Coordinates of C-alpha atoms and ligand atoms in Angstrom, one line a residue:
M1 CA 125.1 69.2 125.2
A2 CA 121.8 71.0 125.4
E3 CA 123.6 74.2 125.1
S4 CA 125.4 73.3 121.9
V5 CA 122.2 72.1 120.3
T6 CA 120.7 75.5 120.9
A7 CA 123.7 77.1 119.5
A8 CA 123.5 75.0 116.4
E9 CA 119.8 75.8 115.9
Q10 CA 120.4 79.5 116.3
R11 CA 123.2 79.8 113.7
T12 CA 122.1 81.2 110.4
S13 CA 124.1 81.5 107.2
L14 CA 125.5 84.9 106.4
H15 CA 124.6 84.5 102.8
G16 CA 120.9 83.7 103.1
H17 CA 119.3 80.4 102.2
W18 CA 118.3 78.4 99.2
S19 CA 114.7 79.3 98.2
S20 CA 113.6 75.7 98.6
R21 CA 114.9 72.2 99.1
F22 CA 114.6 71.8 95.3
A23 CA 116.9 74.7 94.7
F24 CA 119.5 73.0 96.9
V25 CA 119.1 69.7 95.0
L26 CA 119.6 71.7 91.8
A27 CA 122.7 73.4 93.1
V28 CA 124.3 70.1 94.3
T29 CA 123.4 68.4 91.1
G30 CA 125.0 71.3 89.2
S31 CA 128.1 70.8 91.3
A32 CA 128.2 67.0 90.8
V33 CA 127.3 66.8 87.1
G34 CA 130.1 68.1 85.0
L35 CA 133.3 67.2 83.2
G36 CA 133.7 64.4 85.8
N37 CA 130.8 62.5 84.2
I38 CA 131.3 63.2 80.5
W39 CA 135.0 63.8 80.2
K40 CA 136.8 62.0 83.1
F41 CA 134.6 58.9 83.7
P42 CA 135.1 57.4 80.2
Y43 CA 138.8 58.1 79.9
V44 CA 139.6 56.9 83.4
A45 CA 137.4 53.8 82.8
G46 CA 139.3 53.3 79.5
Q47 CA 142.7 53.6 81.1
N48 CA 141.7 51.2 83.9
G49 CA 140.4 48.4 81.8
G50 CA 136.6 49.1 81.8
G51 CA 134.2 46.8 83.6
A52 CA 136.0 45.9 86.7
F53 CA 136.9 49.6 87.3
V54 CA 133.2 50.5 86.8
L55 CA 132.0 48.0 89.3
V56 CA 134.5 49.2 91.9
Y57 CA 133.5 52.8 91.1
L58 CA 129.8 52.0 91.6
G59 CA 130.6 50.3 95.0
C60 CA 132.6 53.4 96.1
V61 CA 129.8 55.7 95.1
A62 CA 127.3 53.8 97.2
L63 CA 129.4 52.8 100.2
I64 CA 131.8 55.8 100.5
G65 CA 130.6 58.7 98.4
L66 CA 127.0 58.7 99.4
P67 CA 127.5 58.6 103.2
I68 CA 130.2 61.3 102.9
M69 CA 127.9 63.4 100.8
M70 CA 125.2 63.1 103.6
S71 CA 127.9 64.0 106.2
E72 CA 129.0 67.0 104.3
I73 CA 125.5 68.3 104.0
L74 CA 124.7 67.8 107.6
L75 CA 128.0 69.4 108.7
G76 CA 127.4 72.4 106.5
R77 CA 123.9 72.9 107.7
R78 CA 124.9 72.6 111.3
G79 CA 127.9 74.9 111.1
R80 CA 126.2 77.4 108.7
R81 CA 129.6 78.8 107.7
N82 CA 132.3 78.2 105.1
P83 CA 133.9 74.8 105.5
V84 CA 136.9 76.1 107.4
E85 CA 134.8 78.0 109.9
T86 CA 132.2 75.2 110.1
M87 CA 134.8 72.6 111.0
R88 CA 136.3 74.9 113.5
I89 CA 132.9 75.7 115.2
L90 CA 131.8 72.1 115.2
G91 CA 135.1 70.7 116.3
D92 CA 135.1 73.1 119.1
E93 CA 131.4 72.5 120.0
E94 CA 131.5 68.7 119.8
A95 CA 135.0 67.9 121.2
N96 CA 136.9 71.1 122.1
Q97 CA 139.0 70.5 119.0
P98 CA 139.0 73.6 116.8
A99 CA 141.9 72.1 114.8
W100 CA 139.3 70.3 112.7
A101 CA 139.4 73.6 110.8
L102 CA 142.4 72.1 109.0
V103 CA 140.2 69.7 107.2
G104 CA 138.2 72.6 105.7
F105 CA 141.4 74.2 104.8
T106 CA 143.0 71.3 102.9
G107 CA 139.7 70.9 101.2
M108 CA 139.9 74.4 100.0
I109 CA 143.4 73.7 98.6
A110 CA 142.1 70.6 96.8
G111 CA 139.4 72.8 95.3
F112 CA 142.1 75.2 94.0
I113 CA 144.1 72.4 92.4
I114 CA 141.0 70.8 90.9
L115 CA 139.6 74.0 89.4
S116 CA 143.1 74.9 88.0
F117 CA 143.0 71.9 85.6
Y118 CA 139.2 71.7 85.4
S119 CA 139.2 75.2 83.8
T120 CA 141.7 74.1 81.1
I121 CA 139.5 71.2 80.1
A122 CA 136.4 73.3 80.2
G123 CA 138.2 75.7 77.9
W124 CA 138.7 72.8 75.5
T125 CA 134.9 72.2 75.4
M126 CA 134.4 75.9 74.7
A127 CA 136.8 75.7 71.8
Y128 CA 135.1 72.6 70.5
T129 CA 131.7 74.5 70.5
V130 CA 133.2 76.8 68.0
K131 CA 134.7 73.9 66.0
A132 CA 131.4 72.2 65.9
A133 CA 129.7 75.4 64.8
T134 CA 132.1 75.9 61.9
G135 CA 131.7 72.4 60.6
T136 CA 135.2 71.3 61.5
F137 CA 134.1 67.7 62.1
V138 CA 132.2 67.1 58.9
G139 CA 133.7 64.3 56.7
Q140 CA 136.7 63.8 59.1
D141 CA 137.9 60.4 60.1
A142 CA 139.5 59.3 63.4
A143 CA 143.0 60.1 62.3
M144 CA 142.1 63.6 61.1
L145 CA 140.2 64.4 64.3
G146 CA 143.1 63.1 66.3
A147 CA 145.4 65.4 64.5
E148 CA 143.0 68.3 64.9
F149 CA 142.9 67.7 68.7
G150 CA 146.7 67.3 68.8
A151 CA 147.3 70.5 67.0
F152 CA 144.8 72.3 69.3
I153 CA 146.3 71.3 72.6
A154 CA 149.7 71.9 71.3
N155 CA 148.9 75.6 71.0
P156 CA 149.1 77.2 74.5
I157 CA 147.9 80.5 73.2
A158 CA 144.6 79.0 72.1
T159 CA 144.1 76.7 75.1
G160 CA 145.3 79.5 77.4
F161 CA 142.8 81.9 75.9
W162 CA 139.9 79.5 76.5
H163 CA 141.1 78.7 80.0
T164 CA 141.3 82.5 80.8
L165 CA 137.8 83.0 79.4
F166 CA 136.3 80.2 81.4
M167 CA 137.9 81.4 84.6
A168 CA 136.8 84.9 83.9
V169 CA 133.2 83.8 83.6
T170 CA 133.4 81.7 86.7
I171 CA 134.9 84.6 88.7
V172 CA 132.1 86.9 87.5
L173 CA 129.4 84.5 88.4
V174 CA 130.8 83.6 91.8
G175 CA 131.5 87.3 92.5
L176 CA 127.9 88.2 91.8
G177 CA 126.6 85.3 93.9
V178 CA 123.9 84.5 91.4
E179 CA 122.1 81.5 93.0
E180 CA 119.0 82.0 91.0
G181 CA 120.8 82.1 87.7
I182 CA 122.6 78.9 88.6
E183 CA 119.4 77.3 89.6
R184 CA 117.8 78.2 86.3
A185 CA 120.8 77.1 84.3
V186 CA 120.9 73.7 86.0
R187 CA 117.2 73.1 85.7
F188 CA 117.5 73.5 82.0
M189 CA 121.0 72.3 81.2
V190 CA 121.2 69.0 82.9
P191 CA 118.0 67.6 81.3
A192 CA 119.2 69.0 77.9
L193 CA 122.5 67.3 78.4
V194 CA 120.7 64.0 79.1
V195 CA 118.6 64.4 76.0
L196 CA 121.7 65.1 73.9
L197 CA 123.4 62.0 75.3
L198 CA 120.4 60.0 74.4
I199 CA 120.6 61.3 70.9
L200 CA 124.3 60.4 70.8
L201 CA 123.4 57.0 72.2
A202 CA 121.1 56.4 69.2
Y203 CA 124.1 57.2 67.0
A204 CA 126.4 54.9 69.1
V205 CA 123.9 52.0 68.4
T206 CA 124.4 52.5 64.7
T207 CA 128.2 52.1 64.8
G208 CA 128.0 48.4 64.9
Q209 CA 130.1 48.2 68.0
F210 CA 127.5 49.0 70.6
A211 CA 127.7 45.5 72.1
A212 CA 131.5 45.7 72.3
G213 CA 131.2 49.1 74.0
A214 CA 128.6 47.9 76.5
A215 CA 130.6 44.8 77.3
F216 CA 133.8 46.8 77.9
L217 CA 131.9 48.9 80.4
F218 CA 129.8 46.3 82.1
E219 CA 131.6 43.0 81.9
P220 CA 134.1 43.0 84.7
D221 CA 137.4 41.3 84.1
F222 CA 138.5 40.8 87.7
S223 CA 142.1 40.0 86.7
K224 CA 142.4 43.7 85.8
I225 CA 141.8 44.9 89.4
T226 CA 144.9 46.2 90.9
G227 CA 145.6 48.6 93.8
T228 CA 145.9 51.5 91.3
V229 CA 142.7 50.6 89.6
V230 CA 140.8 50.6 92.9
L231 CA 142.4 53.9 93.9
A232 CA 141.4 55.4 90.5
A233 CA 137.8 54.2 91.0
M234 CA 137.6 55.6 94.5
G235 CA 139.1 58.9 93.4
Q236 CA 136.6 59.1 90.5
A237 CA 133.7 58.4 93.0
F238 CA 134.8 61.4 95.1
F239 CA 135.4 63.6 92.2
T240 CA 132.2 63.0 90.4
L241 CA 130.1 63.5 93.5
S242 CA 132.0 66.6 94.4
V243 CA 132.7 65.3 97.9
G244 CA 135.8 65.4 100.1
M245 CA 136.7 69.0 99.7
G246 CA 133.8 71.0 101.2
A247 CA 131.9 72.0 98.1
V248 CA 128.8 70.2 99.2
M249 CA 129.4 71.4 102.8
A250 CA 129.6 75.0 101.6
Y251 CA 126.2 74.5 99.9
G252 CA 124.8 72.7 102.9
A253 CA 125.3 75.9 104.9
Y254 CA 122.5 77.5 102.9
L255 CA 120.1 74.6 103.3
P256 CA 116.8 75.2 105.1
Q257 CA 116.5 73.2 108.4
D258 CA 113.5 71.1 107.4
A259 CA 114.9 69.5 104.2
S260 CA 115.7 65.8 104.1
I261 CA 119.4 65.1 103.7
P262 CA 119.3 61.4 102.7
G263 CA 116.7 62.1 100.0
T264 CA 118.8 64.9 98.5
A265 CA 122.0 62.9 98.5
L266 CA 120.4 59.8 97.0
A267 CA 118.7 61.8 94.2
V268 CA 122.0 63.6 93.3
A269 CA 124.1 60.4 93.4
A270 CA 121.6 58.5 91.2
A271 CA 121.4 61.3 88.6
D272 CA 125.2 61.7 88.6
T273 CA 125.9 58.1 88.2
S274 CA 123.4 57.6 85.4
I275 CA 124.9 60.4 83.4
A276 CA 128.4 59.0 83.7
L277 CA 127.3 55.5 82.6
L278 CA 125.3 57.0 79.7
S279 CA 128.4 58.9 78.6
G280 CA 130.4 55.7 78.7
L281 CA 127.8 53.9 76.6
V282 CA 128.1 56.6 74.0
I283 CA 131.9 56.8 73.9
F284 CA 133.1 53.2 73.8
P285 CA 131.1 52.0 70.8
I286 CA 132.6 54.9 68.9
V287 CA 136.1 54.0 70.2
F288 CA 135.8 50.4 69.0
A289 CA 134.1 51.2 65.7
N290 CA 136.9 53.5 64.8
G291 CA 139.9 51.5 66.0
L292 CA 140.7 54.0 68.7
D293 CA 142.4 53.2 72.0
P294 CA 140.1 53.2 75.1
A295 CA 143.2 54.1 77.1
E296 CA 143.8 57.2 75.0
G297 CA 143.6 59.5 78.0
P298 CA 142.2 63.0 78.6
G299 CA 141.6 63.6 74.9
L300 CA 139.2 60.6 74.6
I301 CA 135.9 62.5 74.3
F302 CA 137.4 65.2 72.0
Q303 CA 138.4 62.5 69.5
T304 CA 135.3 60.3 69.7
L305 CA 132.4 62.7 70.0
P306 CA 133.4 64.8 67.0
L307 CA 133.3 61.6 64.9
A308 CA 129.6 61.2 65.9
F309 CA 128.9 64.8 65.2
G310 CA 130.7 64.6 61.9
Q311 CA 128.6 61.7 60.7
M312 CA 125.1 61.9 62.3
P313 CA 122.3 63.9 60.7
A314 CA 122.2 67.5 61.9
G315 CA 125.5 66.7 63.6
S316 CA 126.9 70.3 63.7
F317 CA 123.7 71.5 65.3
F318 CA 123.7 68.7 68.0
G319 CA 127.5 69.2 68.4
V320 CA 127.1 72.9 69.2
L321 CA 124.3 72.2 71.7
F322 CA 126.2 69.4 73.3
F323 CA 129.4 71.3 73.9
I324 CA 127.4 74.3 75.2
C325 CA 125.6 72.1 77.7
L326 CA 128.8 70.5 78.7
G327 CA 130.4 74.0 79.2
F328 CA 127.5 75.0 81.4
A329 CA 127.7 71.8 83.4
A330 CA 131.4 72.5 83.9
L331 CA 130.6 76.1 84.9
T332 CA 128.1 75.0 87.7
S333 CA 130.8 72.6 89.0
A334 CA 133.5 75.3 88.8
I335 CA 131.4 77.7 90.8
S336 CA 131.1 75.1 93.6
L337 CA 134.8 74.5 93.5
M338 CA 135.4 78.1 94.3
E339 CA 132.6 78.6 96.8
P340 CA 134.4 77.3 99.9
A341 CA 137.4 79.6 99.5
V342 CA 135.3 82.6 98.5
A343 CA 132.9 82.1 101.4
W344 CA 135.9 81.8 103.7
M345 CA 137.4 85.0 102.6
V346 CA 134.1 86.9 102.8
E347 CA 133.2 85.5 106.3
S348 CA 136.6 85.4 107.9
F349 CA 138.3 88.4 106.3
G350 CA 135.4 90.7 105.5
L351 CA 136.2 90.9 101.8
T352 CA 133.4 91.6 99.4
R353 CA 132.3 88.7 97.3
P354 CA 133.6 90.2 94.0
T355 CA 137.0 90.9 95.6
A356 CA 137.2 87.4 97.1
A357 CA 136.2 85.8 93.8
L358 CA 138.9 87.8 92.0
R359 CA 141.6 86.9 94.3
V360 CA 140.8 83.2 94.6
G361 CA 140.1 83.0 90.8
G362 CA 143.3 84.8 90.0
I363 CA 145.4 82.3 91.9
I364 CA 143.6 79.4 90.4
W365 CA 144.0 80.9 86.9
A366 CA 147.7 81.2 87.3
L367 CA 148.0 77.7 88.6
G368 CA 145.9 76.6 85.6
L369 CA 148.6 77.8 83.2
L370 CA 150.7 74.8 84.3
T371 CA 148.0 72.5 83.0
V372 CA 147.7 74.4 79.8
L373 CA 151.5 74.0 79.3
S374 CA 151.4 70.3 80.4
F375 CA 150.0 69.5 76.9
N376 CA 152.6 71.4 74.9
Y377 CA 155.8 73.1 76.1
L378 CA 156.0 71.1 79.4
A379 CA 154.6 67.8 77.9
D380 CA 158.0 66.1 78.3
F381 CA 158.6 67.4 81.8
K382 CA 157.6 64.3 83.7
F383 CA 158.0 63.1 87.2
G384 CA 156.0 61.1 89.7
R385 CA 152.7 60.3 87.9
G386 CA 153.6 61.9 84.6
T387 CA 153.1 65.5 83.4
I388 CA 152.4 68.4 85.8
F389 CA 148.7 67.9 84.9
D390 CA 148.9 64.2 85.7
N391 CA 150.4 65.0 89.1
L392 CA 147.9 67.7 90.0
D393 CA 145.1 65.4 89.0
F394 CA 146.5 62.5 91.0
L395 CA 147.3 64.6 94.1
S396 CA 143.9 66.3 94.2
V397 CA 141.5 63.6 93.0
N398 CA 143.2 60.4 94.3
V399 CA 144.8 61.7 97.4
L400 CA 143.4 64.9 98.8
L401 CA 139.7 64.1 98.2
P402 CA 139.8 60.6 99.8
V403 CA 141.9 61.9 102.7
G404 CA 139.6 64.9 103.2
G405 CA 136.6 62.5 103.0
L406 CA 138.2 60.2 105.5
F407 CA 138.6 63.0 108.1
L408 CA 135.0 64.1 107.4
T409 CA 133.5 60.7 108.0
V410 CA 135.6 60.2 111.1
F411 CA 134.4 63.5 112.4
A412 CA 130.7 62.9 111.6
G413 CA 130.8 59.3 112.7
W414 CA 133.1 59.3 115.7
V415 CA 133.7 62.8 117.0
M416 CA 130.3 64.3 116.7
C417 CA 127.9 63.1 119.4
Q418 CA 125.0 61.0 118.2
N419 CA 122.5 63.6 119.4
S420 CA 123.9 66.1 117.0
T421 CA 123.8 63.9 113.9
A422 CA 120.4 62.5 114.8
D423 CA 119.3 66.1 115.1
E424 CA 120.1 66.7 111.4
L425 CA 119.3 63.2 110.0
D426 CA 116.0 62.5 111.6
P427 CA 116.3 58.8 112.8
S428 CA 112.5 58.4 113.1
V429 CA 112.1 58.4 109.3
G430 CA 113.1 55.0 107.8
P431 CA 116.4 53.1 108.3
M432 CA 118.6 55.8 106.6
Y433 CA 120.0 57.1 109.8
R434 CA 121.2 53.7 110.9
I435 CA 122.6 52.8 107.5
W436 CA 124.4 56.2 107.3
R437 CA 125.9 55.7 110.7
L438 CA 127.1 52.2 110.0
L439 CA 128.7 53.3 106.7
T440 CA 130.1 56.5 108.2
R441 CA 131.7 54.9 111.2
Y442 CA 133.0 51.6 109.8
V443 CA 132.6 51.0 106.1
A444 CA 133.7 54.3 104.6
P445 CA 136.7 55.1 106.8
V446 CA 138.1 51.6 106.8
A447 CA 137.6 51.3 103.0
V448 CA 139.4 54.6 102.3
V449 CA 142.3 53.7 104.6
L450 CA 142.7 50.2 103.0
V451 CA 142.6 51.5 99.5
L452 CA 145.1 54.3 100.2
L453 CA 147.5 52.0 102.0
N454 CA 147.2 49.3 99.4
A455 CA 147.8 51.7 96.5
F456 CA 150.9 53.1 98.2
G457 CA 152.3 49.6 98.5
V458 CA 152.0 49.1 102.2
F459 CA 150.7 45.6 101.7
G460 CA 153.5 44.8 99.4
Ligands
LIG1 N1 131.8 66.8 90.4 C1 132.4 67.6 89.4 C2 132.3 66.9 88.1 O1 132.1 65.8 88.0 C3 133.8 68.1 89.8 C4 133.9 68.6 91.2 C5 134.7 68.0 92.1 C6 133.2 69.7 91.6 C7 134.9 68.4 93.4 C8 133.3 70.1 93.0 C9 134.1 69.5 93.8 O2 132.6 67.5 87.1

């Protein structure tokens, strides 16, 4: 054992370190805050009946997502490599089981799938920046904006163009490895996004349906809880915190040894959750005030927010700012979705960062065309959960992330020896270590298994 501790202490990352703990917090915040908070949370909450879903989601964030985030950071920092290599090294060191590398590998695949559809939606937000700037929303009602959105996603050339542009920017940024640029963007963009959401909140209050929107979000109707709802809530918790696929682990590899892991994870989860709830509080009053359907689906924010921007004072100005900020938030998440695969190719195959980014990004771009087409030519091609997009979304968010997270908590809680985890999560400061260990060993793995089995009908 003493040997492996020394080995862990001596490992250093091949890509250098974050300049400070704060830089790391910013990077993980940049990864967590994105389309998951603003775009996905409201529409998934809407599809799953609101309040009860939100409650389960919050429970999953606290009891499953948070401990897994802490585990990912500690694994990353201890392994100091890309997630595949880190899991191989630690599996070998802790239990002579290098096959744990597979967990890193499937996480990477999940990242590919997620980014493929993420980029399409990020492309929509870029297109909507232009629409806001050219005054498209002014004087439009819900029906007109619905038609506008419908016509937009029906056009694969337009949506494909924005998807391509978004992937190109992501590839360039990941290829250059611009940590400092990312840091600066997050430091400015996340607070700006919050301010803009607060401005939108002020508008939402004037719609006359604020109470109805808040009630939808916060008054749980427990009769609405089904296995599918719980699975959706758990998937959303994983997705929004960026855990289960190695993004946080990849960033943890660059974390200085003296930074506190629980503090970081708590701060990120709190910020991330608040932004999602804020977004819900903005969207649902607009939904109810305009007779829209909360279960509308992925188009929800693109049909509600333009109503706000079309009606509020200086709406075009705020609209442009909002969609720019959302695009940046998406970009910092996209970068983290690519980081595990790119770091793997650089470290394990000796590629340069730009080459690795181009290859990984190229594959993801091609896969993303399927999502682009899922909203037009292939819209009627349905199987399993629905369109190709629905299936990619379900497979990655509701299956691969929880399964990946399950293996990670089992590894951190059961396979790793206590000395190693205590080494990373200093047990002498506060009760966090004991809470983490309890959640990681019992609560999180059992919960994930039960939710998965239940959703797939094992309990009848
Ligand atoms: N958390 C990001 C969001 O909410 C998405 C993401 C998922 C990023 C998984 C990295 C890994 O938008």
